[in-house]
Amino acid sequence: MQGAVPVGRRSWTAGFGPAELMLLLVAAVWGGSYAVAKQATQQLPVLEFVALRFGLTFLVLLPALRPLWRDPQWRQGLAVGGLLGANLLAIFLCETFGVSLTLASNAAFLISLCVAITPFVEWWLLGRRPARRVFWAAGLSAVGAALLSAPSLVDLSMGWGDALMLAAAFLRAVMVCLTRRLAGRHTLPALTLTAVQSGVMALGAAALSLLAASGGRAWHLPPATAGFWWGMAYLVLLCTVFAFFAQNHAASRSSPSRVSLLMGSEPVFGAAIAALGLGERIGAWGWAGGLLIVGAALWVSLAPEEGEQTGRP
């Protein structure tokens, strides 16, 4: 192992490398995606929107499938990509329908609970109890998400939309742990795995949309407006191609809890973009919550516990 941190030594750079930086960039990109996706789904039904988004992503990534057919373990790679793609489809459907059925503040709080849920899912799926500080940081992230998304606990309620967002948060935690667990069962590049996932998601969303259409609901042609397609380009190239590649790449090189905490900074970027780009006002409690989330992420990423070694293969 190169770059290992000796026992007892601490460094502000320890544990924070290219993988963690990529995850922070993903969080920033996803933080700006909510407004774009919301506008797009107002012009196209959710299932058709998801099918179009990931269908275009699959077309963009077609050249990345070449290593799949050259890999002697291509069947295992295809199975892993199919499983992770199905999980991602479930996450996107829960998130998209959930946001439409609940308050935005409730949605932001509940999806951010992924940070608090991941250590327990990691313990369950991987059989590895995270360090004590990870649990403390997860708790701080949950408190920060609450402060960021709601002025008081009275404003929080539980309905169908809230239940869907909670399911999405749980599925996000499962996704991070599954990616780590299945990383050794294939030798596919991260971009190839992303292409397989995109194809599974596009086919799954299209199949669900066809089932809905068989009940008397007609398919819709995508809007011909420039704004819709610029937004789709942002979602496909940055929020999907880059983000999924970065997540697949980093999840196999960092602990699931650390990945989840870094991705938990997404609401902070979303709030900052809303404040600077859309002129939304965020109160002192909101900024305090954002600082708690960022602080918790940095705590886990930059400060390995004594006796813990951090390095890259």
Short mmCIF file of N, CA and C in Angstrom, two decimals, residues 23 30 84 87-88 91 114-115 117-119 121-122 125-126 128 168-183 197 247-248 250-264:
data_model
loop_
_atom_site.label_atom_id
_atom_site.label_comp_id
_atom_site.label_asym_id
_atom_site.label_seq_id
_atom_site.Cartn_x
_atom_site.Cartn_y
_atom_site.Cartn_z
N LEU A 23 -16.05 13.04 -5.39
CA LEU A 23 -17.35 12.94 -4.74
C LEU A 23 -17.89 14.32 -4.35
N TRP A 30 -24.87 17.69 -8.41
CA TRP A 30 -26.22 17.25 -8.05
C TRP A 30 -26.98 18.32 -7.28
N LEU A 84 -26.99 -3.10 -9.80
CA LEU A 84 -26.81 -1.71 -9.36
C LEU A 84 -27.71 -0.77 -10.16
N ASN A 87 -31.16 -0.93 -8.69
CA ASN A 87 -31.18 -0.16 -7.45
C ASN A 87 -31.26 1.34 -7.73
N LEU A 88 -30.48 1.80 -8.70
CA LEU A 88 -30.50 3.22 -9.07
C LEU A 88 -31.85 3.64 -9.62
N ILE A 91 -34.10 4.18 -6.78
CA ILE A 91 -33.77 5.43 -6.09
C ILE A 91 -34.37 6.62 -6.83
N CYS A 114 -29.65 9.60 4.41
CA CYS A 114 -28.76 8.58 3.85
C CYS A 114 -27.42 8.58 4.59
N VAL A 115 -26.96 9.79 4.97
CA VAL A 115 -25.69 9.91 5.68
C VAL A 115 -25.74 9.17 7.01
N ILE A 117 -27.92 6.76 7.80
CA ILE A 117 -28.31 5.37 7.62
C ILE A 117 -27.13 4.50 7.17
N THR A 118 -26.22 5.07 6.36
CA THR A 118 -25.16 4.28 5.73
C THR A 118 -24.30 3.48 6.71
N PRO A 119 -23.83 4.06 7.85
CA PRO A 119 -23.01 3.23 8.75
C PRO A 119 -23.72 1.96 9.21
N VAL A 121 -26.17 0.37 7.49
CA VAL A 121 -26.27 -0.52 6.33
C VAL A 121 -24.92 -1.17 6.05
N GLU A 122 -23.84 -0.40 6.25
CA GLU A 122 -22.49 -0.94 6.08
C GLU A 122 -22.25 -2.07 7.08
N LEU A 125 -24.61 -5.08 5.76
CA LEU A 125 -24.26 -5.74 4.50
C LEU A 125 -22.80 -6.19 4.44
N LEU A 126 -21.91 -5.40 5.03
CA LEU A 126 -20.49 -5.71 4.91
C LEU A 126 -19.91 -6.34 6.17
N ARG A 128 -18.94 -4.94 8.82
CA ARG A 128 -17.83 -4.17 9.35
C ARG A 128 -18.38 -2.97 10.13
N ALA A 168 -35.88 6.25 -0.53
CA ALA A 168 -34.77 6.64 -1.41
C ALA A 168 -33.48 6.80 -0.62
N ALA A 169 -33.56 7.37 0.58
CA ALA A 169 -32.37 7.54 1.42
C ALA A 169 -31.79 6.18 1.80
N PHE A 170 -32.67 5.24 2.16
CA PHE A 170 -32.21 3.89 2.50
C PHE A 170 -31.57 3.22 1.29
N LEU A 171 -32.20 3.37 0.11
CA LEU A 171 -31.67 2.75 -1.10
C LEU A 171 -30.34 3.37 -1.52
N ARG A 172 -30.16 4.66 -1.25
CA ARG A 172 -28.87 5.28 -1.52
C ARG A 172 -27.78 4.64 -0.67
N ALA A 173 -28.09 4.42 0.60
CA ALA A 173 -27.12 3.79 1.49
C ALA A 173 -26.81 2.36 1.02
N VAL A 174 -27.83 1.63 0.61
CA VAL A 174 -27.63 0.28 0.08
C VAL A 174 -26.78 0.32 -1.17
N MET A 175 -26.99 1.33 -2.02
CA MET A 175 -26.24 1.46 -3.27
C MET A 175 -24.74 1.61 -3.01
N VAL A 176 -24.40 2.47 -2.07
CA VAL A 176 -22.99 2.70 -1.74
C VAL A 176 -22.34 1.41 -1.25
N CYS A 177 -23.03 0.70 -0.36
CA CYS A 177 -22.47 -0.53 0.21
C CYS A 177 -22.41 -1.66 -0.82
N LEU A 178 -23.43 -1.75 -1.67
CA LEU A 178 -23.41 -2.79 -2.71
C LEU A 178 -22.27 -2.56 -3.70
N THR A 179 -22.04 -1.29 -4.06
CA THR A 179 -20.95 -0.98 -4.99
C THR A 179 -19.62 -1.44 -4.41
N ARG A 180 -19.45 -1.20 -3.12
CA ARG A 180 -18.22 -1.63 -2.46
C ARG A 180 -18.14 -3.16 -2.39
N ARG A 181 -19.25 -3.79 -2.04
CA ARG A 181 -19.27 -5.24 -1.86
C ARG A 181 -19.04 -5.98 -3.17
N LEU A 182 -19.59 -5.45 -4.26
CA LEU A 182 -19.51 -6.13 -5.54
C LEU A 182 -18.30 -5.72 -6.37
N ALA A 183 -17.49 -4.80 -5.85
CA ALA A 183 -16.36 -4.27 -6.63
C ALA A 183 -15.39 -5.37 -7.04
N GLN A 197 -25.39 0.35 -16.20
CA GLN A 197 -26.42 0.85 -15.29
C GLN A 197 -27.41 1.74 -16.02
N GLN A 247 -18.90 8.28 -8.84
CA GLN A 247 -19.37 7.52 -7.69
C GLN A 247 -18.91 6.07 -7.76
N ASN A 248 -19.01 5.45 -8.95
CA ASN A 248 -18.54 4.07 -9.11
C ASN A 248 -17.04 3.97 -8.87
N ALA A 250 -15.11 6.09 -7.05
CA ALA A 250 -14.72 6.42 -5.68
C ALA A 250 -15.24 5.41 -4.67
N ALA A 251 -16.43 4.84 -4.93
CA ALA A 251 -17.04 3.94 -3.95
C ALA A 251 -16.21 2.69 -3.73
N SER A 252 -15.42 2.29 -4.73
CA SER A 252 -14.58 1.11 -4.57
C SER A 252 -13.21 1.46 -3.98
N ARG A 253 -12.97 2.76 -3.71
CA ARG A 253 -11.68 3.20 -3.19
C ARG A 253 -11.79 3.92 -1.86
N SER A 254 -13.00 4.03 -1.35
CA SER A 254 -13.22 4.70 -0.07
C SER A 254 -14.30 3.94 0.69
N SER A 255 -14.36 4.14 2.00
CA SER A 255 -15.35 3.42 2.80
C SER A 255 -16.75 3.93 2.48
N PRO A 256 -17.78 3.07 2.55
CA PRO A 256 -19.15 3.50 2.27
C PRO A 256 -19.60 4.67 3.13
N SER A 257 -19.24 4.66 4.42
CA SER A 257 -19.66 5.75 5.29
C SER A 257 -19.01 7.06 4.88
N ARG A 258 -17.75 7.01 4.49
CA ARG A 258 -17.06 8.23 4.04
C ARG A 258 -17.68 8.73 2.75
N VAL A 259 -17.98 7.82 1.82
CA VAL A 259 -18.62 8.22 0.56
C VAL A 259 -19.95 8.89 0.85
N SER A 260 -20.75 8.29 1.72
CA SER A 260 -22.07 8.83 2.01
C SER A 260 -21.99 10.20 2.68
N LEU A 261 -21.02 10.38 3.57
CA LEU A 261 -20.89 11.67 4.24
C LEU A 261 -20.47 12.76 3.26
N LEU A 262 -19.57 12.45 2.34
CA LEU A 262 -19.19 13.43 1.34
C LEU A 262 -20.36 13.77 0.43
N MET A 263 -21.12 12.74 0.03
CA MET A 263 -22.29 12.99 -0.80
C MET A 263 -23.37 13.74 -0.02
N GLY A 264 -23.31 13.63 1.33
CA GLY A 264 -24.27 14.33 2.16
C GLY A 264 -24.12 15.84 2.12
#
